[in-house]
PDB file of C-alpha atoms and ligand atoms in Angstrom:
ATOM      1  CA  MET A   1       0.000   0.000   0.000  1.00 93.00           C
ATOM      2  CA  ILE A   2       1.222   3.475  -0.910  1.00 96.00           C
ATOM      3  CA  PHE A   3      -0.200   6.029   1.534  1.00 98.00           C
ATOM      4  CA  THR A   4       1.368   9.338   2.550  1.00 98.00           C
ATOM      5  CA  VAL A   5       0.537  11.521   5.521  1.00 98.00           C
ATOM      6  CA  ALA A   6       2.049  15.016   5.116  1.00 98.00           C
ATOM      7  CA  ILE A   7       2.329  17.027   8.327  1.00 98.00           C
ATOM      8  CA  ASP A   8       3.489  20.624   7.972  1.00 98.00           C
ATOM      9  CA  GLY A   9       3.595  23.602  10.285  1.00 96.00           C
ATOM     10  CA  PRO A  10       5.850  26.020  12.169  1.00 95.00           C
ATOM     11  CA  ALA A  11       8.484  25.111  14.770  1.00 90.00           C
ATOM     12  CA  ALA A  12       7.265  23.504  18.005  1.00 90.00           C
ATOM     13  CA  ALA A  13       3.636  23.194  16.927  1.00 94.00           C
ATOM     14  CA  GLY A  14       3.533  19.495  17.800  1.00 93.00           C
ATOM     15  CA  LYS A  15       4.200  18.030  14.329  1.00 95.00           C
ATOM     16  CA  GLY A  16       6.819  15.564  15.554  1.00 95.00           C
ATOM     17  CA  THR A  17       4.659  14.168  18.355  1.00 96.00           C
ATOM     18  CA  ILE A  18       1.699  13.789  16.026  1.00 98.00           C
ATOM     19  CA  ALA A  19       3.812  12.261  13.232  1.00 98.00           C
ATOM     20  CA  ARG A  20       5.314   9.671  15.581  1.00 98.00           C
ATOM     21  CA  ALA A  21       1.878   8.750  16.943  1.00 98.00           C
ATOM     22  CA  VAL A  22       0.393   8.344  13.444  1.00 98.00           C
ATOM     23  CA  ALA A  23       3.360   6.227  12.312  1.00 98.00           C
ATOM     24  CA  LYS A  24       3.092   3.996  15.375  1.00 98.00           C
ATOM     25  CA  ARG A  25      -0.690   3.561  15.173  1.00 98.00           C
ATOM     26  CA  PHE A  26      -0.750   2.608  11.480  1.00 97.00           C
ATOM     27  CA  GLY A  27       2.689   0.999  11.182  1.00 98.00           C
ATOM     28  CA  PHE A  28       3.949   3.623   8.700  1.00 98.00           C
ATOM     29  CA  GLY A  29       7.544   4.765   8.290  1.00 98.00           C
ATOM     30  CA  HIS A  30       8.321   8.228   9.705  1.00 98.00           C
ATOM     31  CA  LEU A  31      10.695  10.854   8.335  1.00 97.00           C
ATOM     32  CA  ASP A  32      11.370  14.051  10.294  1.00 97.00           C
ATOM     33  CA  THR A  33      12.478  16.197   7.351  1.00 98.00           C
ATOM     34  CA  GLY A  34      13.634  19.023   9.637  1.00 97.00           C
ATOM     35  CA  LEU A  35      16.449  16.715  10.673  1.00 97.00           C
ATOM     36  CA  LEU A  36      17.797  16.756   7.094  1.00 98.00           C
ATOM     37  CA  TYR A  37      18.077  20.558   7.151  1.00 98.00           C
ATOM     38  CA  ARG A  38      19.471  20.503  10.683  1.00 98.00           C
ATOM     39  CA  ALA A  39      22.164  18.035   9.587  1.00 98.00           C
ATOM     40  CA  VAL A  40      23.087  20.219   6.591  1.00 98.00           C
ATOM     41  CA  GLY A  41      23.337  23.299   8.821  1.00 97.00           C
ATOM     42  CA  ALA A  42      25.384  21.473  11.453  1.00 97.00           C
ATOM     43  CA  LYS A  43      27.850  20.018   8.956  1.00 95.00           C
ATOM     44  CA  GLY A  44      29.362  23.437   8.218  1.00 91.00           C
ATOM     45  CA  GLY A  45      31.276  24.321   5.062  1.00 94.00           C
ATOM     46  CA  ASP A  46      29.396  24.686   1.794  1.00 97.00           C
ATOM     47  CA  PRO A  47      25.717  23.879   2.515  1.00 98.00           C
ATOM     48  CA  VAL A  48      25.021  22.728  -1.064  1.00 98.00           C
ATOM     49  CA  ALA A  49      27.886  20.215  -0.934  1.00 98.00           C
ATOM     50  CA  ALA A  50      26.709  19.150   2.544  1.00 97.00           C
ATOM     51  CA  ALA A  51      23.170  18.526   1.264  1.00 98.00           C
ATOM     52  CA  ARG A  52      24.387  16.580  -1.776  1.00 97.00           C
ATOM     53  CA  GLY A  53      26.653  14.403   0.359  1.00 96.00           C
ATOM     54  CA  LEU A  54      24.344  13.894   3.338  1.00 96.00           C
ATOM     55  CA  GLY A  55      24.721  10.443   4.899  1.00 92.00           C
ATOM     56  CA  GLU A  56      23.566   8.320   7.820  1.00 92.00           C
ATOM     57  CA  THR A  57      26.283   9.550  10.198  1.00 94.00           C
ATOM     58  CA  ASP A  58      25.312  13.195   9.603  1.00 95.00           C
ATOM     59  CA  LEU A  59      21.759  12.377  10.684  1.00 95.00           C
ATOM     60  CA  ALA A  60      22.897  10.478  13.766  1.00 94.00           C
ATOM     61  CA  ARG A  61      24.624  13.486  15.428  1.00 96.00           C
ATOM     62  CA  ASP A  62      23.331  14.185  18.912  1.00 96.00           C
ATOM     63  CA  ASP A  63      23.457  17.994  18.633  1.00 95.00           C
ATOM     64  CA  LEU A  64      20.762  18.428  15.975  1.00 96.00           C
ATOM     65  CA  ARG A  65      17.897  19.301  18.348  1.00 91.00           C
ATOM     66  CA  THR A  66      19.387  22.477  19.824  1.00 89.00           C
ATOM     67  CA  LEU A  67      18.025  25.995  19.202  1.00 86.00           C
ATOM     68  CA  ALA A  68      21.266  26.863  17.378  1.00 91.00           C
ATOM     69  CA  ALA A  69      20.868  23.862  15.062  1.00 95.00           C
ATOM     70  CA  GLY A  70      17.289  24.973  14.344  1.00 91.00           C
ATOM     71  CA  GLN A  71      18.466  28.439  13.370  1.00 91.00           C
ATOM     72  CA  ALA A  72      21.271  27.036  11.202  1.00 96.00           C
ATOM     73  CA  ALA A  73      18.755  24.703   9.519  1.00 96.00           C
ATOM     74  CA  SER A  74      16.369  27.556   8.796  1.00 94.00           C
ATOM     75  CA  ARG A  75      19.221  29.546   7.215  1.00 95.00           C
ATOM     76  CA  VAL A  76      20.428  26.786   4.867  1.00 97.00           C
ATOM     77  CA  ALA A  77      16.791  25.936   4.029  1.00 96.00           C
ATOM     78  CA  VAL A  78      16.418  29.190   2.038  1.00 96.00           C
ATOM     79  CA  ILE A  79      19.027  27.983  -0.503  1.00 97.00           C
ATOM     80  CA  PRO A  80      17.221  26.461  -3.520  1.00 97.00           C
ATOM     81  CA  GLU A  81      20.087  24.031  -4.370  1.00 98.00           C
ATOM     82  CA  VAL A  82      20.024  22.681  -0.811  1.00 98.00           C
ATOM     83  CA  ARG A  83      16.293  22.005  -1.060  1.00 98.00           C
ATOM     84  CA  GLU A  84      16.665  20.414  -4.504  1.00 98.00           C
ATOM     85  CA  ALA A  85      19.362  18.050  -3.241  1.00 98.00           C
ATOM     86  CA  LEU A  86      16.986  16.716  -0.573  1.00 98.00           C
ATOM     87  CA  VAL A  87      13.874  16.296  -2.752  1.00 98.00           C
ATOM     88  CA  ALA A  88      14.469  12.856  -4.287  1.00 95.00           C
ATOM     89  CA  PHE A  89      15.147  11.153  -0.946  1.00 95.00           C
ATOM     90  CA  GLN A  90      12.011  12.673   0.619  1.00 98.00           C
ATOM     91  CA  ARG A  91       9.810  11.797  -2.388  1.00 98.00           C
ATOM     92  CA  SER A  92      10.904   8.191  -2.486  1.00 96.00           C
ATOM     93  CA  PHE A  93      10.369   7.899   1.276  1.00 97.00           C
ATOM     94  CA  ALA A  94       6.867   9.389   0.887  1.00 98.00           C
ATOM     95  CA  ARG A  95       5.837   6.779  -1.684  1.00 97.00           C
ATOM     96  CA  ARG A  96       7.533   3.801  -0.037  1.00 97.00           C
ATOM     97  CA  GLU A  97       5.568   0.588   0.272  1.00 97.00           C
ATOM     98  CA  GLY A  98       3.709   0.272   3.590  1.00 97.00           C
ATOM     99  CA  GLY A  99       2.820   3.927   4.179  1.00 98.00           C
ATOM    100  CA  ALA A 100       4.795   6.975   5.278  1.00 98.00           C
ATOM    101  CA  VAL A 101       4.445  10.007   7.518  1.00 98.00           C
ATOM    102  CA  LEU A 102       6.656  13.014   6.775  1.00 98.00           C
ATOM    103  CA  ASP A 103       6.717  16.132   8.896  1.00 98.00           C
ATOM    104  CA  GLY A 104       8.227  19.438   7.797  1.00 97.00           C
ATOM    105  CA  ARG A 105       7.318  22.733   6.147  1.00 96.00           C
ATOM    106  CA  ASP A 106       6.660  21.904   2.478  1.00 97.00           C
ATOM    107  CA  ILE A 107       5.588  18.264   2.413  1.00 98.00           C
ATOM    108  CA  GLY A 108       1.972  18.852   1.326  1.00 98.00           C
ATOM    109  CA  THR A 109       2.845  21.765  -0.968  1.00 97.00           C
ATOM    110  CA  VAL A 110       6.071  20.684  -2.730  1.00 97.00           C
ATOM    111  CA  ILE A 111       7.426  17.261  -1.756  1.00 98.00           C
ATOM    112  CA  CYS A 112       4.219  15.253  -1.921  1.00 98.00           C
ATOM    113  CA  PRO A 113       1.228  17.268  -3.183  1.00 98.00           C
ATOM    114  CA  GLU A 114      -0.444  13.903  -3.920  1.00 98.00           C
ATOM    115  CA  ALA A 115      -0.348  12.892  -0.221  1.00 98.00           C
ATOM    116  CA  GLU A 116      -3.543  11.133   0.830  1.00 98.00           C
ATOM    117  CA  VAL A 117      -3.723  13.107   4.100  1.00 98.00           C
ATOM    118  CA  LYS A 118      -2.376  16.635   4.616  1.00 98.00           C
ATOM    119  CA  LEU A 119      -2.353  18.191   8.043  1.00 98.00           C
ATOM    120  CA  TYR A 120      -1.167  21.686   8.901  1.00 98.00           C
ATOM    121  CA  VAL A 121      -0.392  21.726  12.609  1.00 98.00           C
ATOM    122  CA  THR A 122      -0.027  25.158  14.165  1.00 97.00           C
ATOM    123  CA  ALA A 123      -0.303  27.074  17.464  1.00 97.00           C
ATOM    124  CA  SER A 124       0.292  30.646  18.574  1.00 97.00           C
ATOM    125  CA  PRO A 125       3.959  31.738  18.782  1.00 97.00           C
ATOM    126  CA  GLU A 126       3.625  32.190  22.567  1.00 97.00           C
ATOM    127  CA  VAL A 127       2.305  28.673  23.110  1.00 97.00           C
ATOM    128  CA  ARG A 128       4.969  27.172  20.855  1.00 97.00           C
ATOM    129  CA  ALA A 129       7.745  29.139  22.554  1.00 97.00           C
ATOM    130  CA  HIS A 130       6.497  28.003  25.955  1.00 96.00           C
ATOM    131  CA  ARG A 131       6.558  24.345  24.869  1.00 93.00           C
ATOM    132  CA  ARG A 132      10.048  24.705  23.413  1.00 92.00           C
ATOM    133  CA  TRP A 133      11.220  26.500  26.577  1.00 94.00           C
ATOM    134  CA  LEU A 134       9.963  23.600  28.728  1.00 93.00           C
ATOM    135  CA  GLU A 135      12.247  21.335  26.652  1.00 89.00           C
ATOM    136  CA  VAL A 136      15.348  23.497  26.358  1.00 87.00           C
ATOM    137  CA  GLY A 137      15.150  25.862  29.357  1.00 92.00           C
ATOM    138  CA  GLY A 138      16.987  29.204  29.373  1.00 94.00           C
ATOM    139  CA  ASP A 139      15.242  32.535  28.938  1.00 96.00           C
ATOM    140  CA  GLU A 140      11.631  32.182  27.718  1.00 97.00           C
ATOM    141  CA  GLY A 141      11.690  35.618  26.036  1.00 97.00           C
ATOM    142  CA  GLU A 142      14.723  34.580  24.006  1.00 95.00           C
ATOM    143  CA  VAL A 143      13.039  31.340  22.978  1.00 94.00           C
ATOM    144  CA  LEU A 144       9.995  33.345  21.810  1.00 96.00           C
ATOM    145  CA  ALA A 145      12.211  35.689  19.787  1.00 96.00           C
ATOM    146  CA  GLU A 146      13.923  32.659  18.221  1.00 92.00           C
ATOM    147  CA  VAL A 147      10.583  31.056  17.333  1.00 94.00           C
ATOM    148  CA  LYS A 148       9.340  34.277  15.719  1.00 96.00           C
ATOM    149  CA  GLU A 149      12.553  34.782  13.772  1.00 94.00           C
ATOM    150  CA  ARG A 150      12.416  31.230  12.431  1.00 93.00           C
ATOM    151  CA  ASP A 151       8.696  31.591  11.541  1.00 95.00           C
ATOM    152  CA  ARG A 152       9.469  34.717   9.577  1.00 95.00           C
ATOM    153  CA  ARG A 153      12.402  33.206   7.706  1.00 94.00           C
ATOM    154  CA  ASP A 154      10.540  29.950   6.926  1.00 93.00           C
ATOM    155  CA  ALA A 155       7.388  31.768   5.739  1.00 94.00           C
ATOM    156  CA  GLU A 156       9.058  34.550   3.750  1.00 95.00           C
ATOM    157  CA  ARG A 157      11.608  32.563   1.750  1.00 94.00           C
ATOM    158  CA  ALA A 158      11.074  32.471  -2.024  1.00 93.00           C
ATOM    159  CA  VAL A 159      11.336  28.695  -2.485  1.00 94.00           C
ATOM    160  CA  ALA A 160       8.870  26.334  -0.779  1.00 92.00           C
ATOM    161  CA  PRO A 161       7.791  28.769   1.961  1.00 94.00           C
ATOM    162  CA  LEU A 162       5.909  27.560   4.998  1.00 94.00           C
ATOM    163  CA  LYS A 163       2.175  27.690   4.247  1.00 94.00           C
ATOM    164  CA  PRO A 164      -0.752  25.286   4.414  1.00 96.00           C
ATOM    165  CA  ALA A 165      -1.574  23.342   1.228  1.00 97.00           C
ATOM    166  CA  VAL A 166      -4.956  24.482  -0.102  1.00 97.00           C
ATOM    167  CA  ASP A 167      -6.427  21.076   0.754  1.00 97.00           C
ATOM    168  CA  ALA A 168      -4.740  20.674   4.158  1.00 98.00           C
ATOM    169  CA  VAL A 169      -6.741  20.152   7.333  1.00 97.00           C
ATOM    170  CA  VAL A 170      -5.587  22.858   9.760  1.00 97.00           C
ATOM    171  CA  LEU A 171      -5.130  21.740  13.357  1.00 97.00           C
ATOM    172  CA  ASP A 172      -4.556  24.610  15.789  1.00 97.00           C
ATOM    173  CA  THR A 173      -3.159  22.996  18.927  1.00 96.00           C
ATOM    174  CA  SER A 174      -2.893  26.239  20.992  1.00 96.00           C
ATOM    175  CA  ALA A 175      -5.635  25.203  23.377  1.00 95.00           C
ATOM    176  CA  MET A 176      -5.417  21.426  22.877  1.00 95.00           C
ATOM    177  CA  SER A 177      -3.761  18.795  25.024  1.00 93.00           C
ATOM    178  CA  VAL A 178      -1.225  16.545  23.315  1.00 92.00           C
ATOM    179  CA  GLU A 179      -3.715  13.677  23.597  1.00 96.00           C
ATOM    180  CA  ALA A 180      -6.498  15.680  21.929  1.00 97.00           C
ATOM    181  CA  ALA A 181      -4.227  16.830  19.098  1.00 96.00           C
ATOM    182  CA  VAL A 182      -3.011  13.280  18.476  1.00 98.00           C
ATOM    183  CA  ALA A 183      -6.583  11.950  18.572  1.00 98.00           C
ATOM    184  CA  ALA A 184      -7.720  14.547  16.001  1.00 97.00           C
ATOM    185  CA  ALA A 185      -4.859  13.623  13.659  1.00 98.00           C
ATOM    186  CA  LEU A 186      -5.483   9.880  14.026  1.00 98.00           C
ATOM    187  CA  ALA A 187      -9.166  10.454  13.225  1.00 98.00           C
ATOM    188  CA  GLU A 188      -8.260  12.255   9.978  1.00 97.00           C
ATOM    189  CA  VAL A 189      -6.008   9.421   8.856  1.00 98.00           C
ATOM    190  CA  GLU A 190      -8.544   6.791   9.924  1.00 97.00           C
ATOM    191  CA  ALA A 191     -11.298   8.515   7.940  1.00 96.00           C
ATOM    192  CA  CYS A 192      -9.152   8.662   4.829  1.00 95.00           C
ATOM    193  CA  LEU A 193      -7.980   5.045   5.111  1.00 92.00           C
ATOM    194  CA  GLY A 194     -11.579   3.948   5.624  1.00 87.00           C
ATOM    195  CA  ALA A 195     -12.745   5.878   2.573  1.00 80.00           C
ATOM    196  CA  GLY A 196      -9.947   4.536   0.334  1.00 66.00           C
TER     197      GLY A 196
HETATM  198  O1   DC B   1      11.074  21.093  11.991  1.00 74.64           O
HETATM  199  P1   DC B   1      12.433  21.632  12.460  1.00 74.64           P
HETATM  200  O2   DC B   1      12.336  22.664  13.537  1.00 74.64           O
HETATM  201  O3   DC B   1      13.371  20.528  12.821  1.00 74.64           O
HETATM  202  O4   DC B   1      13.052  22.360  11.152  1.00 74.64           O
HETATM  203  C1   DC B   1      14.282  23.064  11.194  1.00 74.64           C
HETATM  204  C2   DC B   1      14.345  24.033  10.023  1.00 74.64           C
HETATM  205  O5   DC B   1      14.490  23.314   8.797  1.00 74.64           O
HETATM  206  C3   DC B   1      13.113  24.913   9.828  1.00 74.64           C
HETATM  207  O6   DC B   1      13.202  26.109  10.559  1.00 74.64           O
HETATM  208  C4   DC B   1      13.077  25.153   8.344  1.00 74.64           C
HETATM  209  C5   DC B   1      13.760  23.940   7.750  1.00 74.64           C
HETATM  210  N1   DC B   1      12.835  22.964   7.152  1.00 74.64           N
HETATM  211  C6   DC B   1      12.400  23.216   5.875  1.00 74.64           C
HETATM  212  O7   DC B   1      12.719  24.255   5.307  1.00 74.64           O
HETATM  213  N2   DC B   1      11.608  22.315   5.224  1.00 74.64           N
HETATM  214  C7   DC B   1      11.232  21.175   5.840  1.00 74.64           C
HETATM  215  N3   DC B   1      10.470  20.287   5.174  1.00 74.64           N
HETATM  216  C8   DC B   1      11.649  20.918   7.162  1.00 74.64           C
HETATM  217  C9   DC B   1      12.446  21.839   7.806  1.00 74.64           C
END
């Protein structure tokens, strides 16, 4: 069975949690595409060469989840040649046998517009910054500024900017518990699988 669930949205909206829950529930493969950009940013040197030569060890680094790695990822993600170098891998993952969940910024709009389910998971910047702050600590005001800066860069870039696909189901998790957000996403996938 070929079945793709595309989950897009801004930083710290809950995409990763939802993607992992969907993958587990339905036995689909999961690709966190943000990790690809984080690995390119963390590698240093020429980002285009880093993207073209990205390998397993680059993705296994343990420093890819930091705020700094997120900023570096967002900066290399504006480079069209970096994005191009990562397209084929993401597309083949999306259409792999057995089903796939991909979370990122442009999965439903660019990587897999034919995805059977498209979710756009969002929340207010304040709520997202608070969640990120609970994970990373530090100064909450700084985390909020970082979230807003990344939102702006991801949404304003010329190539594959962050925006909901026209046919995406928008899930605003600002006032939702994790359990409720996961349940809503599972219900969308269930409905689509049932209808197929
Ligand atoms: O989801 P994340 O926070 O790990 O993503 C890090 C950065 O990578 C994000 O700010 C923008 C970029 N990104 C992207 O441009 N396209 C994707 N599909 C995923 C991430």
